[in-house]
Coordinates of C-alpha atoms in Angstrom, one line a residue:
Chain A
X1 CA 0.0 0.0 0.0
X2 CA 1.1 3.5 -0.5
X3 CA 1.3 5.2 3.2
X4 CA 1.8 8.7 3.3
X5 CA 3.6 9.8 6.8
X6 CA 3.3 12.9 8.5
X7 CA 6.2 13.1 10.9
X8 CA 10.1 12.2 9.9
X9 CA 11.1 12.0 13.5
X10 CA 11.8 8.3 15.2
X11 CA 8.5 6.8 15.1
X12 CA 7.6 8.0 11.8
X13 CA 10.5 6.7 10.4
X14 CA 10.5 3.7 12.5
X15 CA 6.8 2.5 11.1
X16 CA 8.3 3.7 7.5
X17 CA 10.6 1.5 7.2
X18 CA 9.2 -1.2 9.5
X19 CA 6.2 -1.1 6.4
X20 CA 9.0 -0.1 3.5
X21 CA 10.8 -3.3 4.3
X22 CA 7.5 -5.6 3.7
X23 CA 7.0 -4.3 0.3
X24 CA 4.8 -0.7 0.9
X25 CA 5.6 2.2 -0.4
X26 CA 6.4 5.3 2.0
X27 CA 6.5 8.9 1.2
X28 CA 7.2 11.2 4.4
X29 CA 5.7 15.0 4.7
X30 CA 6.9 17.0 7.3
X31 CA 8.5 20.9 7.9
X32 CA 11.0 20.3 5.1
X33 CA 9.4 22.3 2.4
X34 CA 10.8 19.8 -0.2
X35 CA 8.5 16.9 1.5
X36 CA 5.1 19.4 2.2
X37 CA 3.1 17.2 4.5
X38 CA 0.0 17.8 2.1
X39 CA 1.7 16.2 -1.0
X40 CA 2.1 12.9 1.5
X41 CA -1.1 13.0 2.7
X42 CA -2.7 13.2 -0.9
X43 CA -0.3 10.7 -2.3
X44 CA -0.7 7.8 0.9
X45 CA -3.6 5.6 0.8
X46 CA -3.2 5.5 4.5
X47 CA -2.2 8.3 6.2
X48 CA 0.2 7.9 9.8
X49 CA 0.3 10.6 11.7
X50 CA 3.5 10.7 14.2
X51 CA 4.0 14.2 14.7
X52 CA 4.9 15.5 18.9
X53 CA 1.2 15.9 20.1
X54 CA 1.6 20.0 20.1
X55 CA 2.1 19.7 16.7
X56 CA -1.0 17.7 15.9
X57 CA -3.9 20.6 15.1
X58 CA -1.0 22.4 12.8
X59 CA -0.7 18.5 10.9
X60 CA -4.2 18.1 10.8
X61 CA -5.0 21.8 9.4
X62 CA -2.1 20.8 6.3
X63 CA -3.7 17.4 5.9
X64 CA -7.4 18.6 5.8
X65 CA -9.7 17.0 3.1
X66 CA -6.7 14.5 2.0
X67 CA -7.8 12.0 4.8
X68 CA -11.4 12.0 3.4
X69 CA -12.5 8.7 3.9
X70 CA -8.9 7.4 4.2
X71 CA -7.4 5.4 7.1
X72 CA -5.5 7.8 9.2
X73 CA -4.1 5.9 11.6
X74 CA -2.9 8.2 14.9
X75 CA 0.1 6.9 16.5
X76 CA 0.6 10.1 18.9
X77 CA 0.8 10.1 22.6
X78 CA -0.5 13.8 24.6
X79 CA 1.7 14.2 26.7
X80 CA 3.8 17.5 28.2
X81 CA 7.0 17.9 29.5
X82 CA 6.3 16.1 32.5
X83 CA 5.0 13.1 30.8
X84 CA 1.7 13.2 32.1
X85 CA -0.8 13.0 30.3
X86 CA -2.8 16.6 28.8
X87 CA -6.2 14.5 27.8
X88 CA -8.0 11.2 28.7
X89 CA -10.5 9.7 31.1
X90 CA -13.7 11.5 28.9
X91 CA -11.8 11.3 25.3
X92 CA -8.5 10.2 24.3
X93 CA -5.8 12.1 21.4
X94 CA -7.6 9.8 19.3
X95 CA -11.2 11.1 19.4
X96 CA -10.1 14.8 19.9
X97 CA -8.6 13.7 16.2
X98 CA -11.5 12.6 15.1
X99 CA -13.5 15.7 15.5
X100 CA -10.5 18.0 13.9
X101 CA -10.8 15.4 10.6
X102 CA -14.4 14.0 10.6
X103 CA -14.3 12.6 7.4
X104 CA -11.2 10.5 8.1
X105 CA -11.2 6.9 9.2
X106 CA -9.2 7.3 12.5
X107 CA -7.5 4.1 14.1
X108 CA -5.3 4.5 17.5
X109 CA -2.4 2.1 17.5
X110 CA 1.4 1.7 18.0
X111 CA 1.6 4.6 20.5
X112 CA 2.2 1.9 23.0
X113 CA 5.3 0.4 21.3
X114 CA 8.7 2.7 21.4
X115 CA 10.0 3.7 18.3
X116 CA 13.1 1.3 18.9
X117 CA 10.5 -1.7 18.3
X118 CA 8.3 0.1 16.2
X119 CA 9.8 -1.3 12.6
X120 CA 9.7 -5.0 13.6
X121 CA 7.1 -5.8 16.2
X122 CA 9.5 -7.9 18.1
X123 CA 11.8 -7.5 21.2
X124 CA 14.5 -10.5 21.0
X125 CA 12.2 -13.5 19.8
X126 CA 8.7 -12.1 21.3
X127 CA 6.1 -10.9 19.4
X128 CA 4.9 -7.5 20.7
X129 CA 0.8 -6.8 20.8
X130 CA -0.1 -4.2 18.6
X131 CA -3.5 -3.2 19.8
X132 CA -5.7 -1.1 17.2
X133 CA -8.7 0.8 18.3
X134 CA -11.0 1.9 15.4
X135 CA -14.9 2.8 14.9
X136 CA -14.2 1.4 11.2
X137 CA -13.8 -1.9 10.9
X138 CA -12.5 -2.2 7.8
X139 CA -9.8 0.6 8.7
X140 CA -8.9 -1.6 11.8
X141 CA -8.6 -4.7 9.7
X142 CA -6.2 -2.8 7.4
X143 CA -3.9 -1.3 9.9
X144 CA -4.2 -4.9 12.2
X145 CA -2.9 -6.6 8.3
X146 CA 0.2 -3.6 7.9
X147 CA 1.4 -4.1 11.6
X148 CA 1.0 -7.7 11.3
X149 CA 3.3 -7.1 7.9
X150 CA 6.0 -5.6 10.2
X151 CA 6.0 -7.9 12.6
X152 CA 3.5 -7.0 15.2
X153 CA 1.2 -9.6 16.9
X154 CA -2.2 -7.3 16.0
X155 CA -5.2 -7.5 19.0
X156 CA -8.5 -5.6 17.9
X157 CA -8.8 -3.6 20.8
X158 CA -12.5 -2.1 20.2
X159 CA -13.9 1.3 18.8
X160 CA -11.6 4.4 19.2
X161 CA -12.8 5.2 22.6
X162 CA -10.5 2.4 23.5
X163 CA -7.6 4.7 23.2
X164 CA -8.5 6.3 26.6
X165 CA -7.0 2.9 27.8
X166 CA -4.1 2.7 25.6
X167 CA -2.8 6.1 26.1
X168 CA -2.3 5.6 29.3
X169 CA -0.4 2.2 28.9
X170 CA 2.4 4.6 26.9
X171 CA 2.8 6.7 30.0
X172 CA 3.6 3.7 32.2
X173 CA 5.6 2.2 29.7
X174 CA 7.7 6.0 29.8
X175 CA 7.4 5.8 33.5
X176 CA 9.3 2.3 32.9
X177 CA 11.6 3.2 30.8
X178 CA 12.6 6.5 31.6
X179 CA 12.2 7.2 35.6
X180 CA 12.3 3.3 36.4
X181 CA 15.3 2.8 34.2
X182 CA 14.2 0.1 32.8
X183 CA 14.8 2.0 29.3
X184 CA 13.1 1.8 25.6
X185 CA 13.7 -2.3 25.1
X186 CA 10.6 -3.0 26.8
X187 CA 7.1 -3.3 25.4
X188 CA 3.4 -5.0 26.1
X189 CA 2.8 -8.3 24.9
X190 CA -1.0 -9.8 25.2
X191 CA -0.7 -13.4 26.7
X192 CA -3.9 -15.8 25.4
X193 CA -3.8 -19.0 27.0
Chain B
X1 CA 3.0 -13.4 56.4
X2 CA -0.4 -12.8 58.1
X3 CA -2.8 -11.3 54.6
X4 CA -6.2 -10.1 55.6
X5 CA -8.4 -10.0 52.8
X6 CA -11.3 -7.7 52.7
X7 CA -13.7 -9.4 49.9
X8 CA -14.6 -13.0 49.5
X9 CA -15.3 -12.8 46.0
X10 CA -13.5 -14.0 42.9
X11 CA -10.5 -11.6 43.6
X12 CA -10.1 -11.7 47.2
X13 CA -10.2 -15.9 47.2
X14 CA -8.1 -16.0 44.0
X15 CA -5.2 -13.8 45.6
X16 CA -6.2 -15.8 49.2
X17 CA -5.4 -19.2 47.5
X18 CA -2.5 -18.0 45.4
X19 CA -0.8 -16.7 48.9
X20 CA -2.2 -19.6 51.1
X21 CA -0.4 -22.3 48.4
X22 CA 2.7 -20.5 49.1
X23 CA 3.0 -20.5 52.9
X24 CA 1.0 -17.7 53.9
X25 CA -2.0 -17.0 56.3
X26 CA -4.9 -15.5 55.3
X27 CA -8.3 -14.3 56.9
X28 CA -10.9 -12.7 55.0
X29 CA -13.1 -10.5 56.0
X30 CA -16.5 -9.5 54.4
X31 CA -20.0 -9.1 54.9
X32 CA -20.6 -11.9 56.3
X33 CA -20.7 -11.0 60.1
X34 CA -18.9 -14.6 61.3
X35 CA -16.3 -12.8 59.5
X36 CA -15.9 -9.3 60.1
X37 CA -14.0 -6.7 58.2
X38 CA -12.3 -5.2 61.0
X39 CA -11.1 -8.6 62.3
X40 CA -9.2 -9.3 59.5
X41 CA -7.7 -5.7 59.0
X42 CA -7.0 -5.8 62.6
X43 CA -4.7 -9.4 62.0
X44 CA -3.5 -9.0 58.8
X45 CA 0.4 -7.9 58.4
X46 CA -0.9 -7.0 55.2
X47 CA -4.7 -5.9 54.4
X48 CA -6.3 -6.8 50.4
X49 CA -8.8 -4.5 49.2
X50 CA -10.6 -7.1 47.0
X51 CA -14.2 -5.4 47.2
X52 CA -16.5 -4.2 44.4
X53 CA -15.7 -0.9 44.2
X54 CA -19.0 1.4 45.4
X55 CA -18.2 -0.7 48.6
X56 CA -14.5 0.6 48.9
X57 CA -16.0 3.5 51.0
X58 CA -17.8 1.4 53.6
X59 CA -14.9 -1.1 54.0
X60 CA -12.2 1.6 54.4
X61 CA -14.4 2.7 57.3
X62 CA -14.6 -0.6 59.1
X63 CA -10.8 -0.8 58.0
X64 CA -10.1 2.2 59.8
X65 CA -6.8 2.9 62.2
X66 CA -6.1 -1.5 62.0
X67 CA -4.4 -0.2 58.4
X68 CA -2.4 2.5 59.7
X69 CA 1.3 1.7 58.9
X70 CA 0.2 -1.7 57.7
X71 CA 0.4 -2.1 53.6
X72 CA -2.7 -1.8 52.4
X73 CA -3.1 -3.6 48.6
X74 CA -5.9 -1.8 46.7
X75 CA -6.9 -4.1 43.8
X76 CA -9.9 -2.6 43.1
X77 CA -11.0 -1.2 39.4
X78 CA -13.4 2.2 39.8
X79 CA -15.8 1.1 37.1
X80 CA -19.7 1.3 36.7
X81 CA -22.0 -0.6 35.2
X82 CA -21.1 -0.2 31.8
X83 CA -17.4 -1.1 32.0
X84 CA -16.7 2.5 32.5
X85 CA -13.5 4.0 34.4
X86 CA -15.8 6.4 37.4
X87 CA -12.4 7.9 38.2
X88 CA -9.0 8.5 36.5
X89 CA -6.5 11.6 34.4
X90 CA -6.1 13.3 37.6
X91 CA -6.5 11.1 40.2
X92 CA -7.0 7.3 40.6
X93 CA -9.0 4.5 42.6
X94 CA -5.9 4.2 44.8
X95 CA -5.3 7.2 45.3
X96 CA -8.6 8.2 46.3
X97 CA -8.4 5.0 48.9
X98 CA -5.1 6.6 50.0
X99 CA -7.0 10.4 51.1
X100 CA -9.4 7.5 52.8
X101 CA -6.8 6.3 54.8
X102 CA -4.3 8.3 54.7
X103 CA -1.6 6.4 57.2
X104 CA -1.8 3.3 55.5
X105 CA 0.7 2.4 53.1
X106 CA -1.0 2.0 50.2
X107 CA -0.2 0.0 46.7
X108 CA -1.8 -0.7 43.6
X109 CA -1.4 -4.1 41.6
X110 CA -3.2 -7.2 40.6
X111 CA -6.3 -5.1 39.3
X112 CA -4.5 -5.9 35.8
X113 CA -4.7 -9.5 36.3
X114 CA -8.5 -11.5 36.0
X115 CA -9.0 -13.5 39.1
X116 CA -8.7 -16.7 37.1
X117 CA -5.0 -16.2 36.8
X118 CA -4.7 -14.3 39.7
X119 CA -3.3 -17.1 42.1
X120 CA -1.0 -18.7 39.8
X121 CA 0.6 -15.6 38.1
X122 CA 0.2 -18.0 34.9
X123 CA -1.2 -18.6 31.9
X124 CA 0.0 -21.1 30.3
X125 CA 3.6 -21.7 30.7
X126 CA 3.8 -17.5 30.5
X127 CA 4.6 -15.5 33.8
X128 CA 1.6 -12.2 33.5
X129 CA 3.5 -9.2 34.8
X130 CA 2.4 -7.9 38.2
X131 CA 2.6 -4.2 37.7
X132 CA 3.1 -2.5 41.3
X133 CA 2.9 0.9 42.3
X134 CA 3.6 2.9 45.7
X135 CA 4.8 5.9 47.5
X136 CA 6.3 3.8 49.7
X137 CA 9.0 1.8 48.5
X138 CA 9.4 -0.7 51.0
X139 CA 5.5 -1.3 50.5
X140 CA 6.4 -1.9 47.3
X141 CA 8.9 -4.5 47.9
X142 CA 6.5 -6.6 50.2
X143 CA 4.2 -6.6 47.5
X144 CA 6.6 -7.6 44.7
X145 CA 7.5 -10.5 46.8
X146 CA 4.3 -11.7 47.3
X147 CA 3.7 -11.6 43.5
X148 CA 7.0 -13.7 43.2
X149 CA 5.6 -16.1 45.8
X150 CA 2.2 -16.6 43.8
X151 CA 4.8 -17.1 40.3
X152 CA 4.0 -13.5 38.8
X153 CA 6.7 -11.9 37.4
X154 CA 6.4 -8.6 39.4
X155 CA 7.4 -5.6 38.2
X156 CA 8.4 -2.1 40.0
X157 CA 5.6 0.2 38.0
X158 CA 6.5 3.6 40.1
X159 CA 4.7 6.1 43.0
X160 CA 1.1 5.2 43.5
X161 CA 0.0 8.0 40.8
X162 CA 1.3 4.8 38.3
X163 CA -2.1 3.5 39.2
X164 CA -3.7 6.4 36.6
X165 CA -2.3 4.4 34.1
X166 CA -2.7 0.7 35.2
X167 CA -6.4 1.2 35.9
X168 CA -7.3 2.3 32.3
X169 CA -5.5 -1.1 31.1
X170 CA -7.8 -2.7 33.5
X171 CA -10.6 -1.8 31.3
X172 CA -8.8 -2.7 28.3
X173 CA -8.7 -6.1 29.6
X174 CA -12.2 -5.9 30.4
X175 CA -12.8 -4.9 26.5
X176 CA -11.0 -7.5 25.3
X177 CA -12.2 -10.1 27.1
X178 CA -16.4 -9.5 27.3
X179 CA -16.7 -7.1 24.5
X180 CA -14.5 -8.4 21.8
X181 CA -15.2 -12.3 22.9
X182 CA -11.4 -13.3 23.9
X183 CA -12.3 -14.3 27.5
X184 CA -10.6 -14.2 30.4
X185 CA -7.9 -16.0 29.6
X186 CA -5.7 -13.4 28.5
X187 CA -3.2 -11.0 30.3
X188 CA -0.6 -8.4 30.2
X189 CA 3.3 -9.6 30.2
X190 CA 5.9 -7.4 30.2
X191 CA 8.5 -8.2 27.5
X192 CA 12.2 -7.5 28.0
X193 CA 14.9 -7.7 25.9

């Protein structure tokens, strides 16, 4: 599939070339004005979106009508400089996405995988669970086939409101990582007996 | 150690056999009036909060001073009928039991973890991950061990305010397993590289 990026920082170009290296093709847009996020967004079939969350309004103002009825698949974590979390409990990143691009087929996933593991779906020999939340089925079952692709162990995790429950799993996977020490080569796997 | 478990349900007897198979003693205390709540808090070395939760109020009452100084394991999930988080962003279950009683030493875990594997720690051959959080780290460590005993593989998830984000992946489990037909034999594992 062609999958436009918006975002050339480590998880966008993590998920690039976890997907370029199964055969998609992967055109960034970012602040470079050689790579205009629009042009991506037009061009991609599926739009990511892995810009830092205060960035987020500006990328969805320059995508705009582009995501019409397209899977735009938000990958973002809100969080500040304190790592805590700026929305949840009554809506999620995800759904406060939603209502800037209505028309777009918005599915929450990989924002609980760090970059690091974000282009193989794997840490050492484990599968890590990719868990996608979508209101559109058939835009979770094409972003559950593209992580499966990379790697990714895929777990249909419910409509989007389900990413006021992944969200937080990033921050406590942060929390691991960062003030626990435990650093980035940790992630969630989803155990089915 | 000496575990007083407040709640005979699923959770309370799950943990209560888990610890009881290892070597420890364990009272419970409920409604039941052969078995009084304060009873147990009074005995217990360590007191489990295994009660639904719109009885956490009432039971933290007949806890009382028996938890002051004593760890005090919340395990509880805030939700309502619907499967929906009643607290959470800014504050969490266990921290609201912590303003309750506010010289017990309180820590969140097992509320990640459905009763059925919650006194083996296993599903399968896997180890589930026994996220535990606390302000208190020696609290902390009691707990940990505990988890070991049972066969989880416990990990240290940070300050009580950790429980924000392990409560929320609660409910994803709670999605997964009743709304999206896996069942409850599923869990969270921490992979590691």
């Amino acid at each position: 599939m062609r999958i436009g990026i918006i975002g050339k920082g480590y998880v966008g170009t993590a998920i690039g070339s976890g997907l370029s290296s199964k055969g998609h093709s992967v055109k960034y847009g970012h602040r470079d004005p050689k790579e205009p996020v629009s042009d991506a967004a037009e061009w991609g079939e599926v739009i990511v979106l892995a810009v830092p969350h205060e960035n987020v309004e500006d990328a969805a103002k320059n995508i705009g009508s582009a995501a019409d009825g397209k899977v735009l698949l938000d990958v973002t974590n809100a969080i500040n400089e304190n790592w805590d979390l700026t929305v949840g409990f009554s809506t999620s990143a995800a759904e406060e996405l939603q209502k800037l691009l209505p028309k777009a087929r918005v599915v929450k996933a990989f924002n609980t995988v760090f970059a690091k593991n974000q282009s193989t779906g794997k840490l050492g020999q484990e599968q890590l669970t990719l868990f996608v939340a979508s209101n559109d089925a058939k835009a979770k079952e094409i972003v559950m086939k593209l992580g499966s692709d990379i790697g990714f162990d895929p777990v249909d995790a419910g409509p989007l409101k389900s990413a006021r429950y992944l969200e937080p799993m990033a921050v406590l996977l942060m929390t691991l990582a960062f003030n626990l020490g435990m650093g980035v080569g940790i992630g969630f796997r989803l155990v089915k007996a």
